[in-house]
PDB file of C-alpha atoms in Angstrom:
ATOM      1  CA  UNK A  10       0.000   0.000   0.000  1.00  0.00           C
ATOM      2  CA  UNK A  11       1.264   3.469  -0.926  1.00  0.00           C
ATOM      3  CA  UNK A  12       0.519   6.284   1.544  1.00  0.00           C
ATOM      4  CA  UNK A  13       0.967   9.983   0.721  1.00  0.00           C
ATOM      5  CA  UNK A  14       1.142  12.350   3.717  1.00  0.00           C
ATOM      6  CA  UNK A  15       0.930  16.146   3.719  1.00  0.00           C
ATOM      7  CA  UNK A  16      -0.014  18.979   6.089  1.00  0.00           C
ATOM      8  CA  UNK A  17      -0.248  22.754   6.394  1.00  0.00           C
ATOM      9  CA  UNK A  18       2.148  23.215   9.336  1.00  0.00           C
ATOM     10  CA  UNK A  19       5.193  22.517   7.180  1.00  0.00           C
ATOM     11  CA  UNK A  20       7.704  19.740   6.651  1.00  0.00           C
ATOM     12  CA  UNK A  21       9.412  20.374  10.017  1.00  0.00           C
ATOM     13  CA  UNK A  22       6.219  19.930  12.033  1.00  0.00           C
ATOM     14  CA  UNK A  23       6.415  17.226  14.718  1.00  0.00           C
ATOM     15  CA  UNK A  24       2.853  16.222  13.815  1.00  0.00           C
ATOM     16  CA  UNK A  25       3.660  15.064  10.289  1.00  0.00           C
ATOM     17  CA  UNK A  26       6.677  13.093  11.459  1.00  0.00           C
ATOM     18  CA  UNK A  27       4.713  11.385  14.238  1.00  0.00           C
ATOM     19  CA  UNK A  28       1.978  10.451  11.743  1.00  0.00           C
ATOM     20  CA  UNK A  29       4.449   9.071   9.195  1.00  0.00           C
ATOM     21  CA  UNK A  30       6.154   6.977  11.858  1.00  0.00           C
ATOM     22  CA  UNK A  31       2.849   5.611  13.188  1.00  0.00           C
ATOM     23  CA  UNK A  32       1.561   4.388   9.800  1.00  0.00           C
ATOM     24  CA  UNK A  33       4.760   3.079   8.219  1.00  0.00           C
ATOM     25  CA  UNK A  34       3.757  -0.501   9.088  1.00  0.00           C
ATOM     26  CA  UNK A  35       0.855  -0.181   6.610  1.00  0.00           C
ATOM     27  CA  UNK A  36       3.067   0.243   3.559  1.00  0.00           C
ATOM     28  CA  UNK A  37       5.325   2.616   1.651  1.00  0.00           C
ATOM     29  CA  UNK A  38       5.094   6.166   2.999  1.00  0.00           C
ATOM     30  CA  UNK A  39       5.790   9.388   1.054  1.00  0.00           C
ATOM     31  CA  UNK A  40       5.784  12.733   2.881  1.00  0.00           C
ATOM     32  CA  UNK A  41       5.253  15.869   0.763  1.00  0.00           C
ATOM     33  CA  UNK A  42       4.660  19.062   2.723  1.00  0.00           C
ATOM     34  CA  UNK A  43       5.099  22.834   2.403  1.00  0.00           C
ATOM     35  CA  UNK A  44       8.588  24.151   3.174  1.00  0.00           C
ATOM     36  CA  UNK A  45       6.994  26.654   5.585  1.00  0.00           C
ATOM     37  CA  UNK A  46       3.777  26.951   7.557  1.00  0.00           C
ATOM     38  CA  UNK A  47       0.691  27.404   5.358  1.00  0.00           C
ATOM     39  CA  UNK A  48      -2.071  27.326   7.991  1.00  0.00           C
ATOM     40  CA  UNK A  49      -5.512  28.566   6.831  1.00  0.00           C
ATOM     41  CA  UNK A  50      -4.349  28.378   3.208  1.00  0.00           C
ATOM     42  CA  UNK A  51      -7.639  26.724   2.330  1.00  0.00           C
ATOM     43  CA  UNK A  52      -7.956  24.800  -0.920  1.00  0.00           C
ATOM     44  CA  UNK A  53      -5.733  26.945  -3.098  1.00  0.00           C
ATOM     45  CA  UNK A  54      -3.539  25.837  -5.997  1.00  0.00           C
ATOM     46  CA  UNK A  55      -0.546  27.843  -7.226  1.00  0.00           C
ATOM     47  CA  UNK A  56      -1.152  28.558 -10.906  1.00  0.00           C
ATOM     48  CA  UNK A  57       0.735  31.781 -11.611  1.00  0.00           C
ATOM     49  CA  UNK A  58       4.245  31.098 -10.397  1.00  0.00           C
ATOM     50  CA  UNK A  59       6.595  28.103 -10.515  1.00  0.00           C
ATOM     51  CA  UNK A  60       6.789  25.536  -7.727  1.00  0.00           C
ATOM     52  CA  UNK A  61       9.925  23.844  -6.448  1.00  0.00           C
ATOM     53  CA  UNK A  62      10.419  20.424  -4.862  1.00  0.00           C
ATOM     54  CA  UNK A  63      13.318  19.597  -2.575  1.00  0.00           C
ATOM     55  CA  UNK A  64      14.168  15.999  -1.681  1.00  0.00           C
ATOM     56  CA  UNK A  65      15.145  15.610   1.968  1.00  0.00           C
ATOM     57  CA  UNK A  66      15.832  11.869   1.790  1.00  0.00           C
ATOM     58  CA  UNK A  67      13.897   8.821   3.011  1.00  0.00           C
ATOM     59  CA  UNK A  68      10.848   9.734   0.893  1.00  0.00           C
ATOM     60  CA  UNK A  69      10.507  13.181   2.536  1.00  0.00           C
ATOM     61  CA  UNK A  70       9.989  16.143   0.199  1.00  0.00           C
ATOM     62  CA  UNK A  71       9.266  19.828   0.744  1.00  0.00           C
ATOM     63  CA  UNK A  72       7.613  22.124  -1.781  1.00  0.00           C
ATOM     64  CA  UNK A  73       7.174  25.866  -2.138  1.00  0.00           C
ATOM     65  CA  UNK A  74       3.429  25.403  -2.621  1.00  0.00           C
ATOM     66  CA  UNK A  75       0.226  25.055  -0.637  1.00  0.00           C
ATOM     67  CA  UNK A  76      -1.045  21.842   0.997  1.00  0.00           C
ATOM     68  CA  UNK A  77      -3.240  21.135  -2.055  1.00  0.00           C
ATOM     69  CA  UNK A  78      -0.216  21.761  -4.300  1.00  0.00           C
ATOM     70  CA  UNK A  79       1.711  19.195  -2.262  1.00  0.00           C
ATOM     71  CA  UNK A  80      -0.885  16.495  -2.869  1.00  0.00           C
ATOM     72  CA  UNK A  81      -1.160  17.430  -6.551  1.00  0.00           C
ATOM     73  CA  UNK A  82       2.626  17.264  -7.005  1.00  0.00           C
ATOM     74  CA  UNK A  83       2.977  14.258  -4.726  1.00  0.00           C
ATOM     75  CA  UNK A  84       0.680  12.154  -6.871  1.00  0.00           C
ATOM     76  CA  UNK A  85       1.908  13.290 -10.265  1.00  0.00           C
ATOM     77  CA  UNK A  86       5.645  13.882  -9.716  1.00  0.00           C
ATOM     78  CA  UNK A  87       6.802  12.046  -6.594  1.00  0.00           C
ATOM     79  CA  UNK A  88       4.729   8.903  -6.101  1.00  0.00           C
ATOM     80  CA  UNK A  89       4.169   8.903  -9.874  1.00  0.00           C
ATOM     81  CA  UNK A  90       1.099   6.796  -9.507  1.00  0.00           C
ATOM     82  CA  UNK A  91      -2.107   6.709  -7.565  1.00  0.00           C
ATOM     83  CA  UNK A  92      -1.518   6.321  -3.801  1.00  0.00           C
ATOM     84  CA  UNK A  93      -3.919   4.060  -1.959  1.00  0.00           C
ATOM     85  CA  UNK A  94      -4.363   6.480   0.947  1.00  0.00           C
ATOM     86  CA  UNK A  95      -3.798  10.193   1.548  1.00  0.00           C
ATOM     87  CA  UNK A  96      -3.281  11.421   5.107  1.00  0.00           C
ATOM     88  CA  UNK A  97      -3.041  15.062   6.157  1.00  0.00           C
ATOM     89  CA  UNK A  98      -1.737  16.285   9.509  1.00  0.00           C
ATOM     90  CA  UNK A  99      -1.339  15.924  12.334  1.00  0.00           C
ATOM     91  CA  UNK A 100      -2.363  19.575  12.528  1.00  0.00           C
ATOM     92  CA  UNK A 101      -1.248  21.716  15.444  1.00  0.00           C
ATOM     93  CA  UNK A 102      -4.679  22.823  16.636  1.00  0.00           C
ATOM     94  CA  UNK A 103      -8.336  22.100  15.950  1.00  0.00           C
ATOM     95  CA  UNK A 104     -10.070  21.749  12.607  1.00  0.00           C
ATOM     96  CA  UNK A 105     -13.555  21.478  14.040  1.00  0.00           C
ATOM     97  CA  UNK A 106     -16.852  22.534  12.539  1.00  0.00           C
ATOM     98  CA  UNK A 107     -16.607  25.294   9.983  1.00  0.00           C
ATOM     99  CA  UNK A 108     -12.820  25.556  10.469  1.00  0.00           C
ATOM    100  CA  UNK A 109     -12.614  23.082   7.601  1.00  0.00           C
ATOM    101  CA  UNK A 110     -13.400  25.792   5.060  1.00  0.00           C
ATOM    102  CA  UNK A 111     -10.190  27.639   5.923  1.00  0.00           C
ATOM    103  CA  UNK A 112      -8.030  24.661   6.811  1.00  0.00           C
ATOM    104  CA  UNK A 113      -5.059  23.732   4.650  1.00  0.00           C
ATOM    105  CA  UNK A 114      -4.972  20.409   6.503  1.00  0.00           C
ATOM    106  CA  UNK A 115      -8.488  19.497   5.389  1.00  0.00           C
ATOM    107  CA  UNK A 116      -7.803  20.910   1.913  1.00  0.00           C
ATOM    108  CA  UNK A 117      -4.915  18.474   1.387  1.00  0.00           C
ATOM    109  CA  UNK A 118      -7.240  15.572   2.167  1.00  0.00           C
ATOM    110  CA  UNK A 119      -9.982  17.123   0.039  1.00  0.00           C
ATOM    111  CA  UNK A 120      -7.608  17.286  -2.933  1.00  0.00           C
ATOM    112  CA  UNK A 121      -7.254  13.516  -2.581  1.00  0.00           C
ATOM    113  CA  UNK A 122     -11.008  13.054  -2.255  1.00  0.00           C
ATOM    114  CA  UNK A 123     -11.539  15.014  -5.479  1.00  0.00           C
ATOM    115  CA  UNK A 124      -9.498  12.280  -7.169  1.00  0.00           C
ATOM    116  CA  UNK A 125     -11.472   9.559  -5.397  1.00  0.00           C
ATOM    117  CA  UNK A 126      -8.540   8.498  -3.214  1.00  0.00           C
ATOM    118  CA  UNK A 127      -9.265   7.387   0.342  1.00  0.00           C
ATOM    119  CA  UNK A 128      -8.359  10.501   2.348  1.00  0.00           C
ATOM    120  CA  UNK A 129      -8.120  11.537   6.009  1.00  0.00           C
ATOM    121  CA  UNK A 130      -7.370  14.818   7.799  1.00  0.00           C
ATOM    122  CA  UNK A 131      -6.022  14.611  11.372  1.00  0.00           C
ATOM    123  CA  UNK A 132      -5.831  17.453  13.897  1.00  0.00           C
ATOM    124  CA  UNK A 133      -4.818  17.704  17.546  1.00  0.00           C
ATOM    125  CA  UNK A 134      -7.126  19.956  19.575  1.00  0.00           C
ATOM    126  CA  UNK A 135      -5.483  22.203  22.147  1.00  0.00           C
ATOM    127  CA  UNK A 136      -8.047  21.840  24.941  1.00  0.00           C
ATOM    128  CA  UNK A 137      -6.803  25.025  26.657  1.00  0.00           C
ATOM    129  CA  UNK A 138      -7.925  26.978  23.581  1.00  0.00           C
ATOM    130  CA  UNK A 139     -11.302  25.220  23.570  1.00  0.00           C
ATOM    131  CA  UNK A 140     -12.331  24.831  27.216  1.00  0.00           C
ATOM    132  CA  UNK A 141     -12.337  27.661  29.769  1.00  0.00           C
ATOM    133  CA  UNK A 142      -9.970  27.067  32.708  1.00  0.00           C
ATOM    134  CA  UNK A 143      -8.325  24.034  31.067  1.00  0.00           C
ATOM    135  CA  UNK A 144      -4.586  24.111  31.802  1.00  0.00           C
ATOM    136  CA  UNK A 145      -2.154  24.725  28.958  1.00  0.00           C
ATOM    137  CA  UNK A 146      -0.305  21.483  28.200  1.00  0.00           C
ATOM    138  CA  UNK A 147       2.286  20.330  25.636  1.00  0.00           C
ATOM    139  CA  UNK A 148       0.724  18.952  22.458  1.00  0.00           C
ATOM    140  CA  UNK A 149       0.741  15.136  22.523  1.00  0.00           C
ATOM    141  CA  UNK A 150       1.513  14.347  18.888  1.00  0.00           C
ATOM    142  CA  UNK A 151       2.612  10.766  19.632  1.00  0.00           C
ATOM    143  CA  UNK A 152      -0.717  10.014  21.307  1.00  0.00           C
ATOM    144  CA  UNK A 153      -2.600  11.643  18.422  1.00  0.00           C
ATOM    145  CA  UNK A 154      -0.601   9.582  15.918  1.00  0.00           C
ATOM    146  CA  UNK A 155      -1.647   6.392  17.670  1.00  0.00           C
ATOM    147  CA  UNK A 156      -5.286   7.515  17.568  1.00  0.00           C
ATOM    148  CA  UNK A 157      -4.872   8.284  13.854  1.00  0.00           C
ATOM    149  CA  UNK A 158      -3.470   4.805  13.342  1.00  0.00           C
ATOM    150  CA  UNK A 159      -6.497   3.310  15.136  1.00  0.00           C
ATOM    151  CA  UNK A 160      -8.912   5.248  12.908  1.00  0.00           C
ATOM    152  CA  UNK A 161      -7.041   4.232   9.766  1.00  0.00           C
ATOM    153  CA  UNK A 162      -6.838   0.586  10.827  1.00  0.00           C
ATOM    154  CA  UNK A 163     -10.545   0.487  11.732  1.00  0.00           C
ATOM    155  CA  UNK A 164     -11.713   1.985   8.435  1.00  0.00           C
ATOM    156  CA  UNK A 165      -9.383   0.461   5.837  1.00  0.00           C
ATOM    157  CA  UNK A 166     -11.943  -2.192   4.968  1.00  0.00           C
ATOM    158  CA  UNK A 167     -14.793   0.340   4.888  1.00  0.00           C
ATOM    159  CA  UNK A 168     -15.878   1.433   1.427  1.00  0.00           C
ATOM    160  CA  UNK A 169     -15.785   5.221   1.084  1.00  0.00           C
ATOM    161  CA  UNK A 170     -18.479   6.868  -1.057  1.00  0.00           C
ATOM    162  CA  UNK A 171     -17.217   8.730  -4.118  1.00  0.00           C
ATOM    163  CA  UNK A 172     -15.442  12.019  -3.374  1.00  0.00           C
ATOM    164  CA  UNK A 173     -15.519  11.772   0.410  1.00  0.00           C
ATOM    165  CA  UNK A 174     -13.031  12.038   3.262  1.00  0.00           C
ATOM    166  CA  UNK A 175     -12.822  11.776   7.028  1.00  0.00           C
ATOM    167  CA  UNK A 176     -12.027  14.809   9.184  1.00  0.00           C
ATOM    168  CA  UNK A 177     -10.606  13.518  12.476  1.00  0.00           C
ATOM    169  CA  UNK A 178      -9.939  15.635  15.571  1.00  0.00           C
ATOM    170  CA  UNK A 179      -8.131  14.262  18.629  1.00  0.00           C
ATOM    171  CA  UNK A 180      -8.393  15.932  22.065  1.00  0.00           C
ATOM    172  CA  UNK A 181      -5.011  16.806  23.570  1.00  0.00           C
ATOM    173  CA  UNK A 182      -5.381  14.568  26.620  1.00  0.00           C
ATOM    174  CA  UNK A 183      -3.441  11.723  28.158  1.00  0.00           C
ATOM    175  CA  UNK A 184      -4.194   8.524  26.227  1.00  0.00           C
ATOM    176  CA  UNK A 185      -5.934   7.104  29.304  1.00  0.00           C
ATOM    177  CA  UNK A 186      -8.240  10.141  29.403  1.00  0.00           C
ATOM    178  CA  UNK A 187      -9.468   9.807  25.812  1.00  0.00           C
ATOM    179  CA  UNK A 188     -12.908   8.200  26.139  1.00  0.00           C
ATOM    180  CA  UNK A 189     -13.018   6.613  22.695  1.00  0.00           C
ATOM    181  CA  UNK A 190     -13.821   7.408  19.078  1.00  0.00           C
ATOM    182  CA  UNK A 191     -17.188   8.752  17.933  1.00  0.00           C
ATOM    183  CA  UNK A 192     -18.675   9.524  14.534  1.00  0.00           C
ATOM    184  CA  UNK A 193     -19.823  13.135  14.543  1.00  0.00           C
ATOM    185  CA  UNK A 194     -21.550  15.749  12.457  1.00  0.00           C
ATOM    186  CA  UNK A 195     -19.861  18.980  11.405  1.00  0.00           C
ATOM    187  CA  UNK A 196     -20.495  21.715  13.948  1.00  0.00           C
ATOM    188  CA  UNK A 197     -20.321  25.496  13.640  1.00  0.00           C
ATOM    189  CA  UNK A 198     -17.650  27.478  15.504  1.00  0.00           C
ATOM    190  CA  UNK A 199     -17.547  31.204  16.168  1.00  0.00           C
ATOM    191  CA  UNK A 200     -14.562  33.506  16.653  1.00  0.00           C
ATOM    192  CA  UNK A 201     -14.314  37.045  17.914  1.00  0.00           C
ATOM    193  CA  UNK A 202     -14.495  39.597  15.118  1.00  0.00           C
ATOM    194  CA  UNK A 203     -11.219  41.435  15.371  1.00  0.00           C
ATOM    195  CA  UNK A 204      -9.322  43.754  13.066  1.00  0.00           C
ATOM    196  CA  UNK A 205      -6.195  45.361  14.500  1.00  0.00           C
ATOM    197  CA  UNK A 206      -5.057  48.439  12.626  1.00  0.00           C
ATOM    198  CA  UNK A 207      -1.443  49.597  12.905  1.00  0.00           C
ATOM    199  CA  UNK A 208       0.940  51.943  11.112  1.00  0.00           C
ATOM    200  CA  UNK A 209       4.248  50.804   9.624  1.00  0.00           C
ATOM    201  CA  UNK A 210       7.511  52.815   9.922  1.00  0.00           C
ATOM    202  CA  UNK A 211       6.725  54.542   6.603  1.00  0.00           C
ATOM    203  CA  UNK A 212       3.364  55.794   7.815  1.00  0.00           C
ATOM    204  CA  UNK A 213       1.188  53.326   5.914  1.00  0.00           C
ATOM    205  CA  UNK A 214      -1.714  51.477   7.519  1.00  0.00           C
ATOM    206  CA  UNK A 215      -1.684  47.689   7.842  1.00  0.00           C
ATOM    207  CA  UNK A 216      -4.073  45.211   9.452  1.00  0.00           C
ATOM    208  CA  UNK A 217      -4.136  41.941  11.404  1.00  0.00           C
ATOM    209  CA  UNK A 218      -7.389  40.012  11.036  1.00  0.00           C
ATOM    210  CA  UNK A 219      -8.856  37.087  12.978  1.00  0.00           C
ATOM    211  CA  UNK A 220      -9.915  36.779  16.603  1.00  0.00           C
ATOM    212  CA  UNK A 221      -9.754  34.141  19.308  1.00  0.00           C
ATOM    213  CA  UNK A 222     -12.140  31.181  19.453  1.00  0.00           C
ATOM    214  CA  UNK A 223     -15.349  32.114  21.253  1.00  0.00           C
ATOM    215  CA  UNK A 224     -17.975  29.339  21.182  1.00  0.00           C
ATOM    216  CA  UNK A 225     -19.817  26.779  19.074  1.00  0.00           C
ATOM    217  CA  UNK A 226     -23.482  26.213  18.269  1.00  0.00           C
ATOM    218  CA  UNK A 227     -25.015  23.734  20.686  1.00  0.00           C
ATOM    219  CA  UNK A 228     -25.580  20.396  18.954  1.00  0.00           C
ATOM    220  CA  UNK A 229     -25.016  17.144  20.872  1.00  0.00           C
ATOM    221  CA  UNK A 230     -23.839  15.225  17.784  1.00  0.00           C
ATOM    222  CA  UNK A 231     -21.403  17.884  16.555  1.00  0.00           C
ATOM    223  CA  UNK A 232     -17.647  17.378  16.467  1.00  0.00           C
ATOM    224  CA  UNK A 233     -17.238  20.460  18.699  1.00  0.00           C
ATOM    225  CA  UNK A 234     -19.422  18.892  21.389  1.00  0.00           C
ATOM    226  CA  UNK A 235     -17.848  15.438  21.120  1.00  0.00           C
ATOM    227  CA  UNK A 236     -14.325  16.837  21.519  1.00  0.00           C
ATOM    228  CA  UNK A 237     -15.353  18.713  24.667  1.00  0.00           C
ATOM    229  CA  UNK A 238     -16.634  15.393  26.048  1.00  0.00           C
ATOM    230  CA  UNK A 239     -13.152  13.897  25.587  1.00  0.00           C
ATOM    231  CA  UNK A 240     -13.753  11.710  22.514  1.00  0.00           C
ATOM    232  CA  UNK A 241     -11.947  11.588  19.175  1.00  0.00           C
ATOM    233  CA  UNK A 242     -14.385  12.979  16.583  1.00  0.00           C
ATOM    234  CA  UNK A 243     -14.648  11.511  13.079  1.00  0.00           C
ATOM    235  CA  UNK A 244     -16.710  13.521  10.595  1.00  0.00           C
ATOM    236  CA  UNK A 245     -17.461  12.051   7.147  1.00  0.00           C
ATOM    237  CA  UNK A 246     -17.323  14.880   4.601  1.00  0.00           C
ATOM    238  CA  UNK A 247     -18.810  14.889   1.125  1.00  0.00           C
ATOM    239  CA  UNK A 248     -17.380  17.103  -1.609  1.00  0.00           C
ATOM    240  CA  UNK A 249     -20.904  17.796  -2.903  1.00  0.00           C
ATOM    241  CA  UNK A 250     -22.137  20.705  -0.745  1.00  0.00           C
ATOM    242  CA  UNK A 251     -25.607  20.841  -2.318  1.00  0.00           C
ATOM    243  CA  UNK A 252     -28.299  21.560   0.282  1.00  0.00           C
ATOM    244  CA  UNK A 253     -30.833  18.929  -0.777  1.00  0.00           C
ATOM    245  CA  UNK A 254     -33.876  20.313   1.070  1.00  0.00           C
ATOM    246  CA  UNK A 255     -33.212  23.835  -0.221  1.00  0.00           C
ATOM    247  CA  UNK A 256     -32.671  22.369  -3.690  1.00  0.00           C
ATOM    248  CA  UNK A 257     -36.185  20.887  -3.589  1.00  0.00           C
ATOM    249  CA  UNK A 258     -37.659  24.158  -2.307  1.00  0.00           C
ATOM    250  CA  UNK A 259     -35.965  26.178  -5.035  1.00  0.00           C
ATOM    251  CA  UNK A 260     -37.015  23.701  -7.685  1.00  0.00           C
ATOM    252  CA  UNK A 261     -40.648  24.117  -6.675  1.00  0.00           C
ATOM    253  CA  UNK A 262     -40.321  27.897  -6.402  1.00  0.00           C
ATOM    254  CA  UNK A 263     -38.679  28.399  -9.784  1.00  0.00           C
ATOM    255  CA  UNK A 264     -41.212  26.181 -11.558  1.00  0.00           C
ATOM    256  CA  UNK A 265     -44.056  28.525 -10.580  1.00  0.00           C
TER     257      UNK A 265
END
């Protein structure tokens, strides 16, 4: 089995190395990741400037592109054939709920799903950033890698629908504190609306956007809720975002 691994935290991230080490018993592993951090890059491809690939040895490669670029190049130029599985992560931080629309981690897996390759995105949730009064702790990438391995092992014989992937979030707890693995629905997260305006040394305005995590919509089956309960959340994602009920409503409305 050929496994292609990417991320958005960059080739030097401890998460990608822990994941590659954990799954190497499944087959031949190729790691293709951005040469620098590309968090919140979303699903962007680089079309208007050249990309470079650097071999780092032992099937590790860095590229100057985005996470989706890495998967695109990994399949066509490095693996030079269709991998059996694409893994993305382990991301440093949550990709819960609507985070997935911004996430480069999820985008790398989605690029694989577009090509109908079995794809997974893995993220490690900093509980201190999610739960009030939770102590700040080191990120447990080795534990998360073992949880990722369990998810992969448990689902390898499961048939994935066309153009689908699994978005997996692991709570940053001691292994003994993780309550198990649950299938979840995508939740909705909210962040503080913040724009910080500053002036550079030449007198020109510049801006920092993006605020801290605030809350999520209450929904007992959501990935946000399941993570707070101490479970690993596994959300099946379909590339087709059509809202079927609204589709039916519009169809009736436009026929009038």
